Amino acid sequence: MRAVFERAVGVFRSAGARVEAACPDMSDVPEIVRLTRGLLMVARHADKLPEHRAVLQQGLVENTEQGMALTSVAVARGELLRTRQWQRVREFLAERDLLITPTSATPPFPLEQPHVLEINGVPMGRTMQRSYLTYAFSVLGLPAISIPCGFTSQGTAGGPADRRQRRGEAAVLRAAAAFEAAQPWAARVPAIVRRPR
């Protein structure tokens, strides 16, 4: 996936974009995700647990219960961390038009597998770590788009995502359109997909 992503960044560079390897400090993201996602799971699913626990996805039940165990102090801390993270990202983007990141650290995995099991040989377990690349920007309210950007050696697709300041949707869409014009992909179907007869 790293090679696919790096090739995609090269497409932006070849199209005339000035590209630099840089990133704001994102070290608080795991704690922000843990705290804010827990609260969101309670809001969306706590009322379903008593009657439907047996038929709900196990991860959904676990995440909702973790959210229900949060204290008001923990929830407040999550919001404070999110505000500080937003300030760091805002300062970073003040001098840049876009932040380009991978959408996923792994290629697609089998449908029977409930989630990513490992990244670069490191077991992931059931943690949200597999989702930090996208969830980090969702909790900050930044517009994002995932662009199919290439294929792995196994023929599966990968994609980077563009992110920009709040209300920066037009810039994100322009960047995606420019990338797709420079690297058309729609006609290519991964080998694992069967074409309709």
Coordinates of C-alpha atoms in Angstrom, one line a residue:
M1 CA 0.0 0.0 0.0
R2 CA 2.9 2.3 0.7
A3 CA 4.1 1.9 -2.9
V4 CA 0.6 2.5 -4.3
F5 CA 0.4 5.7 -2.2
E6 CA 3.8 6.9 -3.2
R7 CA 3.0 6.5 -6.9
A8 CA -0.2 8.4 -6.4
V9 CA 1.7 11.3 -4.7
G10 CA 4.0 11.2 -7.7
V11 CA 1.0 11.8 -10.0
F12 CA 0.2 15.0 -8.1
R13 CA 3.8 16.1 -8.4
S14 CA 3.9 15.3 -12.2
A15 CA 0.7 17.3 -12.6
G16 CA 2.5 20.4 -11.2
A17 CA 1.6 20.3 -7.5
R18 CA 4.3 21.2 -5.0
V19 CA 4.5 18.2 -2.7
E20 CA 6.3 18.0 0.6
A21 CA 6.4 15.1 3.1
A22 CA 5.0 16.7 6.2
C23 CA 2.2 16.0 8.8
P24 CA 0.8 17.8 11.8
D25 CA 1.2 16.0 15.2
M26 CA -1.5 13.4 15.3
S27 CA -0.4 11.6 18.4
D28 CA -3.7 12.3 20.3
V29 CA -5.8 10.6 17.6
P30 CA -6.1 7.2 19.3
E31 CA -7.4 8.8 22.5
I32 CA -9.7 11.1 20.6
V33 CA -11.2 8.2 18.7
R34 CA -11.6 6.1 21.8
L35 CA -13.5 8.8 23.6
T36 CA -15.5 10.5 20.9
R37 CA -16.4 7.3 19.1
G38 CA -17.6 5.8 22.4
L39 CA -20.0 8.7 22.9
L40 CA -21.3 8.4 19.4
M41 CA -21.9 4.7 19.7
V42 CA -24.0 5.3 22.8
A43 CA -26.1 8.0 21.0
R44 CA -26.7 5.6 18.1
H45 CA -27.0 2.2 19.6
A46 CA -27.5 2.1 23.4
D47 CA -31.3 1.9 23.1
K48 CA -30.9 -1.2 20.9
L49 CA -28.8 -3.3 23.3
P50 CA -31.5 -4.5 25.7
E51 CA -33.7 -6.0 23.0
H52 CA -31.3 -6.8 20.1
R53 CA -27.9 -7.6 21.7
A54 CA -28.0 -11.2 20.4
V55 CA -28.3 -10.2 16.7
L56 CA -26.1 -7.1 16.7
Q57 CA -22.5 -7.3 15.5
Q58 CA -20.2 -8.1 18.4
G59 CA -17.9 -5.2 17.8
L60 CA -20.9 -2.8 17.8
V61 CA -22.0 -4.2 21.1
E62 CA -18.5 -3.9 22.6
N63 CA -18.0 -0.4 21.4
T64 CA -21.4 0.7 22.7
E65 CA -20.7 -0.8 26.1
Q66 CA -17.3 0.9 26.2
G67 CA -19.0 4.2 25.4
M68 CA -21.5 3.6 28.2
A69 CA -18.7 3.1 30.7
L70 CA -17.2 6.6 29.9
T71 CA -17.4 9.2 32.6
S72 CA -18.4 12.8 31.9
V73 CA -14.8 13.7 32.8
A74 CA -13.5 11.3 30.0
V75 CA -16.0 12.7 27.5
A76 CA -15.0 16.2 28.3
R77 CA -11.3 15.3 27.9
G78 CA -12.1 13.8 24.5
E79 CA -13.6 17.1 23.4
L80 CA -10.7 19.1 24.7
L81 CA -8.2 16.8 22.9
R82 CA -10.2 17.1 19.7
T83 CA -10.1 20.9 20.0
R84 CA -6.4 20.9 20.4
Q85 CA -5.9 18.5 17.5
W86 CA -8.1 20.7 15.3
Q87 CA -5.9 23.7 16.2
R88 CA -2.7 21.8 15.2
V89 CA -4.2 20.7 11.9
R90 CA -5.6 24.2 11.2
E91 CA -2.2 25.7 11.7
F92 CA -0.6 23.0 9.5
L93 CA -3.1 23.6 6.7
A94 CA -2.8 27.4 6.9
E95 CA 0.2 27.2 4.6
R96 CA -0.9 24.2 2.5
D97 CA -3.8 23.6 0.2
L98 CA -4.3 19.8 0.9
L99 CA -3.2 17.0 3.1
I100 CA -2.9 13.7 1.2
T101 CA -2.9 10.5 3.2
P102 CA -3.6 6.9 2.5
T103 CA -7.2 5.8 3.0
S104 CA -6.1 2.4 4.4
A105 CA -2.9 0.9 5.5
T106 CA -3.8 -2.5 4.0
P107 CA -5.2 -3.8 0.8
P108 CA -8.8 -5.1 0.7
F109 CA -9.3 -8.3 2.8
P110 CA -11.7 -11.2 2.5
L111 CA -15.4 -10.6 3.2
E112 CA -15.4 -13.4 5.8
Q113 CA -12.8 -11.4 7.8
P114 CA -14.5 -8.9 10.1
H115 CA -11.7 -6.4 10.1
V116 CA -8.0 -5.9 9.4
L117 CA -6.0 -8.5 11.4
E118 CA -2.5 -7.0 10.9
I119 CA -0.6 -4.1 9.4
N120 CA 3.0 -4.8 8.3
G121 CA 3.0 -7.9 10.4
V122 CA 1.7 -6.2 13.5
P123 CA -1.5 -7.7 14.9
M124 CA -4.4 -5.2 15.1
G125 CA -6.9 -7.2 17.2
R126 CA -10.2 -5.3 17.5
T127 CA -8.8 -1.9 18.1
M128 CA -9.8 1.1 16.0
Q129 CA -6.2 1.5 15.0
R130 CA -7.1 0.2 11.6
S131 CA -9.4 3.2 11.0
Y132 CA -7.2 6.0 12.3
L133 CA -6.2 7.2 8.8
T134 CA -9.8 8.1 8.0
Y135 CA -11.5 8.5 11.4
A136 CA -9.0 11.2 12.5
F137 CA -10.3 13.6 9.9
S138 CA -14.0 12.7 10.4
V139 CA -13.8 13.8 14.1
L140 CA -12.2 17.1 12.9
G141 CA -15.0 17.8 10.4
L142 CA -12.7 18.1 7.4
P143 CA -13.9 17.3 3.9
A144 CA -12.2 14.3 2.4
I145 CA -12.4 12.1 -0.7
S146 CA -11.0 8.7 -1.3
I147 CA -9.6 8.4 -4.8
P148 CA -8.8 5.0 -6.3
C149 CA -5.2 5.5 -7.1
G150 CA -3.7 2.2 -8.2
F151 CA -3.4 -1.5 -7.7
T152 CA -1.3 -3.7 -5.5
S153 CA 0.8 -6.5 -6.9
Q154 CA -2.2 -8.8 -6.2
G155 CA -4.5 -6.6 -8.3
T156 CA -6.5 -5.0 -5.5
A157 CA -7.2 -1.3 -5.5
G158 CA -5.8 1.2 -3.0
G159 CA -6.6 4.9 -2.6
P160 CA -5.2 8.1 -1.0
A161 CA -7.6 10.6 0.5
D162 CA -7.3 14.4 0.2
R163 CA -8.2 16.5 3.2
R164 CA -8.6 20.3 3.5
Q165 CA -9.8 23.0 5.9
R166 CA -13.5 23.1 6.8
R167 CA -15.7 24.2 4.0
G168 CA -12.9 23.3 1.6
E169 CA -15.0 20.8 -0.4
A170 CA -14.3 22.5 -3.8
A171 CA -10.5 22.2 -3.4
V172 CA -10.8 18.5 -2.5
L173 CA -13.1 17.8 -5.5
R174 CA -10.8 19.7 -7.9
A175 CA -7.8 17.7 -6.7
A176 CA -9.6 14.4 -7.1
A177 CA -10.7 15.4 -10.6
A178 CA -7.2 16.4 -11.6
F179 CA -5.9 13.1 -10.3
E180 CA -8.4 11.1 -12.2
A181 CA -7.7 13.0 -15.4
A182 CA -4.0 12.3 -15.0
Q183 CA -4.5 8.7 -14.0
P184 CA -7.8 7.2 -15.3
W185 CA -8.8 4.1 -13.5
A186 CA -12.5 3.4 -14.1
A187 CA -11.9 1.0 -17.0
R188 CA -9.7 -1.3 -14.9
V189 CA -11.4 -4.0 -12.9
P190 CA -9.5 -6.0 -10.3
A191 CA -8.9 -9.6 -11.2
I192 CA -11.0 -10.8 -8.2
V193 CA -14.1 -9.1 -9.5
R194 CA -16.2 -11.2 -11.9
R195 CA -17.7 -9.3 -14.8
P196 CA -21.4 -9.7 -15.4
R197 CA -22.2 -12.1 -18.3

